[in-house]
XYZ file of C-alpha atoms in Angstrom:
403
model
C 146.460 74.596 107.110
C 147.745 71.328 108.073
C 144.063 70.275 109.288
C 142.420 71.168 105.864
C 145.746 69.475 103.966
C 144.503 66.413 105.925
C 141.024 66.560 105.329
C 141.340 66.554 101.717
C 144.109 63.322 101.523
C 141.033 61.641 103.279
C 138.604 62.960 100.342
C 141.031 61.995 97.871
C 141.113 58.334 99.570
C 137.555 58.209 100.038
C 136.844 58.673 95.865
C 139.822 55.939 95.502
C 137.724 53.382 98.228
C 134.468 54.011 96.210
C 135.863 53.606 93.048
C 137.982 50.417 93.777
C 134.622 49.119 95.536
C 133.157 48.830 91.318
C 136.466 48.342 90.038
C 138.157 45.157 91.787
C 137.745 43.610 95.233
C 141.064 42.641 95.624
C 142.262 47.131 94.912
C 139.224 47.637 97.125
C 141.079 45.288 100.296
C 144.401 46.717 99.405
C 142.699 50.165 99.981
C 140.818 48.714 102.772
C 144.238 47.845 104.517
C 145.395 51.609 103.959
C 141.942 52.666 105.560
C 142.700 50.564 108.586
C 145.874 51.510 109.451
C 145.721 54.852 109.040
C 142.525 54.565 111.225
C 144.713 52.622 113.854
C 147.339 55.417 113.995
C 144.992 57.724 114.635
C 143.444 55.857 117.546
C 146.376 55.599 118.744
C 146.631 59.486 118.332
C 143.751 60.494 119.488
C 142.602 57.453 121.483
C 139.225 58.472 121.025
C 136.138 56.224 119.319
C 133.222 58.040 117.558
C 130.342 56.635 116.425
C 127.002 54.672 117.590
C 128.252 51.669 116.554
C 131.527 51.873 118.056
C 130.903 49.091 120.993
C 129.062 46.197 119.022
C 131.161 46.888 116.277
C 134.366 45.731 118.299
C 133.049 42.857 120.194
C 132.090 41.637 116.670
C 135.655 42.333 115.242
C 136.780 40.752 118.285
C 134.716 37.612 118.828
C 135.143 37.084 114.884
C 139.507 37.039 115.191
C 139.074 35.177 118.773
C 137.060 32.338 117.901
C 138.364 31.847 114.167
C 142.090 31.479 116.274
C 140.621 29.228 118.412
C 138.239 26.758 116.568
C 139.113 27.535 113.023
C 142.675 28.501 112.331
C 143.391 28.220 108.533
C 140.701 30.861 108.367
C 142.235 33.594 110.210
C 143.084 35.568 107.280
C 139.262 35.266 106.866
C 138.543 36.685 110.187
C 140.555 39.387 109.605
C 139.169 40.455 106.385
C 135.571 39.955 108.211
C 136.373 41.313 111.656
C 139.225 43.780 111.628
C 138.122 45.116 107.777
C 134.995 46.537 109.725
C 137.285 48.959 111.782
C 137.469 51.324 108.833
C 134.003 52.910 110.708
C 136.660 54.552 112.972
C 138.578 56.371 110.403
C 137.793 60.243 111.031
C 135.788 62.033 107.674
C 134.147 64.663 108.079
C 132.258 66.753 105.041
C 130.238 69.917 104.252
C 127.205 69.994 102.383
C 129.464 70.358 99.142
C 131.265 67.494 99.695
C 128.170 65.237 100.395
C 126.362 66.445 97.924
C 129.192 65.592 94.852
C 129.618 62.745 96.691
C 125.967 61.539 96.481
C 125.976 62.692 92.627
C 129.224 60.549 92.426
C 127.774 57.715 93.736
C 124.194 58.136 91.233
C 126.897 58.034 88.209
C 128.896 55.493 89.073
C 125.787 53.147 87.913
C 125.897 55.162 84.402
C 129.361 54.319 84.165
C 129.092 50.285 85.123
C 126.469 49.904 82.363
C 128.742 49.074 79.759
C 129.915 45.884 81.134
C 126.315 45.299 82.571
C 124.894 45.176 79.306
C 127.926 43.757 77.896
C 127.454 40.848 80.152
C 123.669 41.100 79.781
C 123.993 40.298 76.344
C 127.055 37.724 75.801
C 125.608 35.873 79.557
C 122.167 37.101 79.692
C 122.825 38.048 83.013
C 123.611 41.477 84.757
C 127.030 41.058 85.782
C 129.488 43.931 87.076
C 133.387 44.145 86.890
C 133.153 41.600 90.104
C 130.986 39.111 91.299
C 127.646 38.549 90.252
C 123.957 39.674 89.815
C 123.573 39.335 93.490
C 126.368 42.652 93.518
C 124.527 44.290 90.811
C 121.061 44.099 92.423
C 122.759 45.603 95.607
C 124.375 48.602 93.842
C 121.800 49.196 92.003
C 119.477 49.099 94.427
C 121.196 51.698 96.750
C 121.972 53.827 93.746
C 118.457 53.844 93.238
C 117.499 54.565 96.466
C 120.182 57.397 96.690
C 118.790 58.984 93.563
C 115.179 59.405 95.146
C 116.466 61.296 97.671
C 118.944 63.731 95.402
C 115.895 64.098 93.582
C 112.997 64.977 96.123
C 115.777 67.799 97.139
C 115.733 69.112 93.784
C 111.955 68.943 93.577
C 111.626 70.818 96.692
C 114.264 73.243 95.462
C 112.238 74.384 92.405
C 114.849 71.907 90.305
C 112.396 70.490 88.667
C 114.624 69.604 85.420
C 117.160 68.468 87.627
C 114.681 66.519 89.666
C 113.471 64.342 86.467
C 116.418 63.706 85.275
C 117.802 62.047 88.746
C 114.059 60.478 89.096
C 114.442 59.144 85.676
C 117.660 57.498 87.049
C 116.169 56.044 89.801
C 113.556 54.179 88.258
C 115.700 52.764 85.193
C 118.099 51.359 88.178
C 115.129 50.015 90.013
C 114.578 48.438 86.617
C 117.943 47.117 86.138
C 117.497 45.572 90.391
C 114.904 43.880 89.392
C 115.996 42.341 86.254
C 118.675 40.939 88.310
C 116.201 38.300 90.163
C 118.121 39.133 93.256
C 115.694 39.111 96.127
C 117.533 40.013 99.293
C 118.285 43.545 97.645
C 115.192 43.750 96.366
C 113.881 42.929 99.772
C 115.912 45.580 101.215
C 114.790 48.457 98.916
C 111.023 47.572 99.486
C 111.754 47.854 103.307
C 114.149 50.903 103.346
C 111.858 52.363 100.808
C 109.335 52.346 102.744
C 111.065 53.120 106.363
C 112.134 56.249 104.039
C 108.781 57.986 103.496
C 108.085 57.748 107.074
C 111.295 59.496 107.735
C 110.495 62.313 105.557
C 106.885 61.665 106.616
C 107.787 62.807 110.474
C 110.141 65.216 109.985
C 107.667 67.605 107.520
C 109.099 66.937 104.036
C 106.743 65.071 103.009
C 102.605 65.803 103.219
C 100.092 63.267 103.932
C 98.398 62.686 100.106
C 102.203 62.531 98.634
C 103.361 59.966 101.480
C 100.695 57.719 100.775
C 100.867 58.500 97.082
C 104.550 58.177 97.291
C 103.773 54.007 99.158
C 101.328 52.984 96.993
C 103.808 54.204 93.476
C 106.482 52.013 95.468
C 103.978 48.911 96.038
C 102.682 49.312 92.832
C 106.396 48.920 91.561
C 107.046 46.296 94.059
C 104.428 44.188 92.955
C 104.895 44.642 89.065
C 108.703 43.233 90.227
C 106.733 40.284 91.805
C 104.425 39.690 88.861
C 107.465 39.843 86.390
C 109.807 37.516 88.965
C 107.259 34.873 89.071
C 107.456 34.235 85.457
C 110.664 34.348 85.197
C 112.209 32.801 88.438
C 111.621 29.219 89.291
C 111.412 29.955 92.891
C 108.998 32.632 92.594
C 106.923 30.203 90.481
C 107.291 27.396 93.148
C 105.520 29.446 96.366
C 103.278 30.873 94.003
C 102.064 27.024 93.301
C 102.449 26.044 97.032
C 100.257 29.023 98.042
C 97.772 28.368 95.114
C 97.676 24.585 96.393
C 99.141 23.214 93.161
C 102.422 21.712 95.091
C 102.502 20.589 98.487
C 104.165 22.120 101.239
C 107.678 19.516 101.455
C 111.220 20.069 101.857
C 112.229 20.005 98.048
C 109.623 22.906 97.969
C 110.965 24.895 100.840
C 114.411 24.294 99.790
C 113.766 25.479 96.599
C 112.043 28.354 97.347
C 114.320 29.478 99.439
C 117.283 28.719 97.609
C 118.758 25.743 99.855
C 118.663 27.800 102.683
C 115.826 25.158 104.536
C 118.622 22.543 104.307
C 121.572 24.834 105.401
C 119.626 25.867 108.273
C 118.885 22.217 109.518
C 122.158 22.039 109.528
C 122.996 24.996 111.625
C 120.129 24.194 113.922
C 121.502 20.525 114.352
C 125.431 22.107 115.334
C 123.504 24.069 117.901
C 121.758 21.191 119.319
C 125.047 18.966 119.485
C 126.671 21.967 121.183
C 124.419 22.070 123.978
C 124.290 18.468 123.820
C 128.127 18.096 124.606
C 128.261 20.923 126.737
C 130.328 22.931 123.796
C 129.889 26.291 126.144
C 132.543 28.333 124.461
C 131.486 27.416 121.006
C 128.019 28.408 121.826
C 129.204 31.787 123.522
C 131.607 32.960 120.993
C 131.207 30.463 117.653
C 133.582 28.061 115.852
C 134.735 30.787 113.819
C 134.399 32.026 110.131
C 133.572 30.568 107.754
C 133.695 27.189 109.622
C 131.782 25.122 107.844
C 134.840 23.740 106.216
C 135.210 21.238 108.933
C 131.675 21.087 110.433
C 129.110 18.467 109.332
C 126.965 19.083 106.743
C 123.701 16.566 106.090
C 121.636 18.643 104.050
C 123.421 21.202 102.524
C 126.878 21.290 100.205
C 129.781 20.433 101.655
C 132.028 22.631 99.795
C 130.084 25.418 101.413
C 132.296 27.165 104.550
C 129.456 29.282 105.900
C 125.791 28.335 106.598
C 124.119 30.730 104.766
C 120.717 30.638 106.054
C 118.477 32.956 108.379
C 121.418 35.369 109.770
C 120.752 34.674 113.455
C 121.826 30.801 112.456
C 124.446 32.115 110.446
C 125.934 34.276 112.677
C 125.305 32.168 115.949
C 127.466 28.879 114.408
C 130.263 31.366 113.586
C 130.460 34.149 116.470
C 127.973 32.387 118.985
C 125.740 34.368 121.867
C 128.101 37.132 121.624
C 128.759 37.586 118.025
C 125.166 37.400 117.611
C 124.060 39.940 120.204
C 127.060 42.364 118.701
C 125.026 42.486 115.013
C 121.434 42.536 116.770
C 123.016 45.745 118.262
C 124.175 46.952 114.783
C 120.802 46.627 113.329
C 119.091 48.009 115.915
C 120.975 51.265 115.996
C 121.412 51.726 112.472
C 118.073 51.647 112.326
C 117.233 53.686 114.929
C 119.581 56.458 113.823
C 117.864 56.519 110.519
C 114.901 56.356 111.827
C 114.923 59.451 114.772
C 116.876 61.895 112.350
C 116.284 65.136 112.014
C 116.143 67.147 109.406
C 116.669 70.433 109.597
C 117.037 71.711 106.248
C 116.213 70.660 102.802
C 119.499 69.469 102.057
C 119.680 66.532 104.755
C 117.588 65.136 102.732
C 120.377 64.591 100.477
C 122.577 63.524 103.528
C 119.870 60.862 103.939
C 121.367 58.929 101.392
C 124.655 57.806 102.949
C 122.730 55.850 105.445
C 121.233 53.357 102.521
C 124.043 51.285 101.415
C 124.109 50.117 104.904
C 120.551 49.885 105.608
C 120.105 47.748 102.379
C 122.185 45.199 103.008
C 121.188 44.641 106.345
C 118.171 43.884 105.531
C 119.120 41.856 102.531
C 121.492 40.363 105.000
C 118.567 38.383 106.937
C 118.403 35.196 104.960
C 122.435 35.706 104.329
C 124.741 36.691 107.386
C 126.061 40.239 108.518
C 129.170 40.028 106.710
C 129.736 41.749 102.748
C 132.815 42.129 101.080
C 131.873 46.129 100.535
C 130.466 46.083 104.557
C 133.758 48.522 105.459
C 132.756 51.252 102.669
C 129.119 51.049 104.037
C 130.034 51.417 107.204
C 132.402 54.385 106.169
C 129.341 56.111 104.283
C 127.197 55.460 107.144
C 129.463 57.168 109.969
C 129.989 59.892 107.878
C 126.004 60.671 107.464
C 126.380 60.096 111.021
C 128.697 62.506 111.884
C 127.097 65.047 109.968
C 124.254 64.751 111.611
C 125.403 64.750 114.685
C 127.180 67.768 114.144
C 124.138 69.517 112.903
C 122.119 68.644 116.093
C 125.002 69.672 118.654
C 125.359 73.038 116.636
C 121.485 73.597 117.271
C 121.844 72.830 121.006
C 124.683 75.531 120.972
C 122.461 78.248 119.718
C 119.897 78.018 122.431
């Protein structure tokens, strides 16, 4: 009784994380804090650590505090929120097929219920702005909602739910809509990729027959491309490398850097701390960083001052803040993330469904490469991701039991 009591105080707090996540970042850190405590106290409990990601994980929450102390001290309230934050994986949720599946539909809605201020803002702004932040946030949830809702409704197609099935299909295309309006690319990018990476998935495990994979790829290029064609007249930087591959600008650094939205300049930058680290033997800089967000006090030539990280490709990004070891710990996130997506299996319709708590994650890693590892919403993703996890896991270990 006292198990099931504490299950469901964790679903309760689960719903409240989600729904502070859309609702305010600063509720979302408070609940954050909550997460990480209680996630602590049962550590110290239990003192046991589940999950893939358990080991890069903590040399990154650890390298992030450690070096921040060290090199850049007024941000160590930063390096908490970045590091520490990220320990929420830990926290012990496990659900049944019920409770992932309202939680999947719970997720799909949420975007119904953000419209109103998106369109709101779309009209008084002429932007797609949520509660918080900007359209870079709205691409991203959007995205994954999107994403999500493909899933939800491939289940329902292959459960005969065929009105069900539209409806959620419907859904996913009008948010793929809304991601694109947005002009965002690194979500965009990471929706074409996981899109993809997703049809092989169902591709290899059965669910998925050779003329509607290919079928299924060429409806997602066709979209992807229609995205491109309506970007480049819209966005100047999708106009620029359209005229730089045409030949009608030359290939310069005011091109580059606007293509890539200053990121050619921040990443001189970055590449020129590097060098003067080796250069003056700055060993535990280059093994463990100068610390978040510390490009408040290290030079900048080519790119804004004002900025405190160097937001170009993430192994830069990361390597100036966390160094060697920092960098290696994310490398190691991506590459099991990935591979856990990737080698599922699915043993019933339904984990289809299940495959959805893996894409918030997946997303923004990938939309992460020309940013850096760290999100504001990274804990929650994290969360969703070790519980898909979990479930999976649990699934495969109860299948070794019966033979």
């Amino acid at each position: 009784m006292k198990k099931y009591r504490l299950i469901n105080y964790k679903l309760i707090y689960l719903y409240l994380l989600i729904i502070s996540a859309f609702i305010s970042i600063s509720i979302f850190e408070i609940f954050i804090v909550i997460g990480v405590l209680w996630t602590v106290y049962e550590l110290f409990k239990e003192k046991k650590w589940q999950g893939r990601l358990k080991t890069p994980l903590l040399v990154f929450g650890g390298v992030s505090v450690f070096s921040t102390i060290l090199f850049a001290p007024k941000m160590i309230a930063k390096s908490i929120e970045e590091g520490i934050f990220q320990f929420i994986y830990f926290l012990k949720i496990d659900l049944n097929k019920e409770k992932i599946s309202k939680l999947i539909v719970f997720l799909i809605l949420i975007g119904i219920l953000l419209l109103p201020v998106e369109v709101y803002k779309y009209w008084k702004y002429g932007k797609f702005i949520p509660l918080w932040g900007s359209t870079f946030e709205t691409g991203q949830f959007y995205g994954m909602f999107s994403l999500i809702a493909v899933f939800l409704s491939f289940y329902l197609f292959s459960s005969k739910k065929n009105r069900s099935a539209f409806i959620f299909l419907g859904l996913a295309i009008f948010y793929f809509i809304i991601l694109v309006l947005t002009h965002r690319r690194s979500p965009l990018m990471g929706y074409m990729i996981v899109g993809y990476l997703s049809f092989l998935v169902l591709y290899l495990n059965g669910y998925m027959k050779k003329l509607i994979f290919w079928g299924a790829n060429l409806i997602l290029t066709l979209s992807i491309l229609g995205g491109y064609i309506y970007l480049s007249k819209t966005d100047i930087r999708f106009q620029t490398l359209n005229d730089v591959l045409s030949g009608k600008k030359e290939i310069s650094f005011k091109t580059l850097n606007r293509i890539s939205s200053a990121r050619v300049g921040i990443g001189i930058d970055a590449v020129n701390i590097i060098k003067n680290d080796i250069k003056e033997g700055n060993w535990i800089n280059l093994l463990i960083g100068h610390g978040v967000r510390s490009g408040y006090y290290l030079p900048h030539q080519y790119s804004q001052k004002s900025w405190a990280k160097y937001e170009s490709v993430f192994l830069l990004s990361e390597f100036i803040e966390k160094g060697i070891v920092g960098l290696i710990a994310v490398l190691a996130i991506f590459y099991i993330a990935f591979k856990t997506f990737l080698t599922v299996k699915i043993r019933d319709s339904f984990d289809i469904v299940a495959l959805g708590l893996f894409v918030p994650l997946l997303i923004h890693l990938i939309g992460s490469f020309f940013t850096f590892f760290w999100d504001a919403l990274l804990p929650m993703y994290l969360l969703l991701f070790k519980i898909g996890e979990m479930y999976f896991k649990k699934k495969s270990e109860a299948q070794i039991q019966q033979f």
